[in-house]
Amino acid sequence: MAQDFLLPDIGEGIIECELVEWLVEEGDVVVEDQPVADVMTDKALVQIPSMHNGVVAKLYYKKGEIAKVHSPLFSIEIENTSPTIDSQPEPANGLIRTFELPDIGEGIVECEVVDWLVSVGDEIVEDQPIADVMTDKALVQIPAMEAGVITQLFCKKGGVAKVHAPLFSYRVSGEDSENASTPVVTAVNNTINQTPETVVDRTANNKKALASPAVRRVARELNIDLTKISGSGKNGRVYKDDVIKFGQAPVVVTPTVQPAAPVKAAVASTEQQTSRVEPLKGIKAAMARQMVASVSTIPHFTYCEEIDMTELVAFRGNLKAKYQEQGIKLTMMPFFIKAMSLAINEFPILNSQLNDNADEIRYFNNHNIGMAVDSKIGLLVPNVKSVQTKSIIDIANEVTRLTDSARQGRLSQADMSGGTITISNIGALGGTIATPIINKPEVAIVALGKLQTLPRFAADGSVEARKIMQVSWSGDHRVIDGATIARFCNLWKSYLEDPASMLMTMS
């Protein structure tokens, strides 16, 4: 019997991930705990193992597509299994699919099954009502996504069903079984239409198009009004091909008293056909959400300063070759990180977090200092743990490990979580001044500018060539005032401009 493997919870708050690589193919024999796929969340690369011995029957996603947590990832013919009491045996030419309860309203995580409109063994057709469920807002009718035969109902009448959890399973029948390239998980991406008793569908002409949720999704992506399409199906049902053909059809402008409006529509249609839509997913989608959350809830202020790096550049230059022979890559970053930790000892407010209600500040004993890494999959911010206990060489080794792992897409969940303050080395690419966005829920971030050789006056009035770096701080003004960040930056700067004082403080 083919059994669907549901993508499990792979991290707190994670609801989807990108399928990076399949490690098996359909027809492959797998054993329990064998890696089947690599998936990328917004925090780390995760390897998904098989839960059983068996043969891979179907892979529901292509490489690069987005998979939803608690939705079918692949199906497997399990060795030495038999049908459950509540399900019907699967014929040799059948394919069992599990229907996951989709999102049925903003903020809704569960609902009550008011009534089942089908029974085990019933044949169903696409869009046929399967169940009535009651949320805390409305009565919602759940339709079938495709034709088949009901094999199992996972919830009893009156029971509570969870969003993204199995609601029922069915055996795909006929032509749909052979051509089913889109898994039932597509239902998760669409909000189910509520029943007429609770919600009135208000379209421009009060006409409701007859179409499946999958077709409606395509129409939304193409910005097409379904009510304007003459469906080719029974009773005017609109199919996916109808939507695509409608979107490709030339726009015919009908002369009216005011011809300006149709002309605008034609221009918009032309623009639509020549543009390209690319989904925002994975790390980039996570970064977008994080940045919006930060700038919309944290009052940022920026403080800029310049640091004379001449002594530190020379100090590192004297040590670089020695440690390189030992396989240690000694960059400037370990010095920035260690100096920051030493300064935090005097200003612990920089290593704190403000709660969501803005009425409590939590101070952290460990200095988990993050560093932004520009990887091939997007911006990643791993952090060096417990910097206060590490030497500069320890930090250098950890920086090398985290940087290499980030660029290979192999960072762990632990590497990405628990950061308390962040350094962004944007100057490695260019630029001097920046306005970095705080990595919420942290309270500060610093951006390092590029290292420049600039003229500066010496104490005796002579002009010298010095190694100068501009740094730009952003702070959470609810927690940190300007005087505090200025004093903190001055102490951090003093360690960097005088490496000997840094070493003395460490001892």
PDB file of N, CA and C in Angstrom, residues 318 322 350:
ATOM      1  N   ASN A 318      51.349  40.670  11.174  1.00  0.00           N
ATOM      2  CA  ASN A 318      52.469  39.956  11.799  1.00  0.00           C
ATOM      3  C   ASN A 318      52.090  38.534  12.204  1.00  0.00           C
ATOM      4  N   LYS A 322      51.955  33.175  10.416  1.00  0.00           N
ATOM      5  CA  LYS A 322      52.238  32.167  11.436  1.00  0.00           C
ATOM      6  C   LYS A 322      51.054  31.222  11.621  1.00  0.00           C
ATOM      7  N   LEU A 350      23.630  46.483  25.600  1.00  0.00           N
ATOM      8  CA  LEU A 350      23.778  46.176  24.172  1.00  0.00           C
ATOM      9  C   LEU A 350      23.560  44.704  23.899  1.00  0.00           C
TER      10      LEU A 350
END
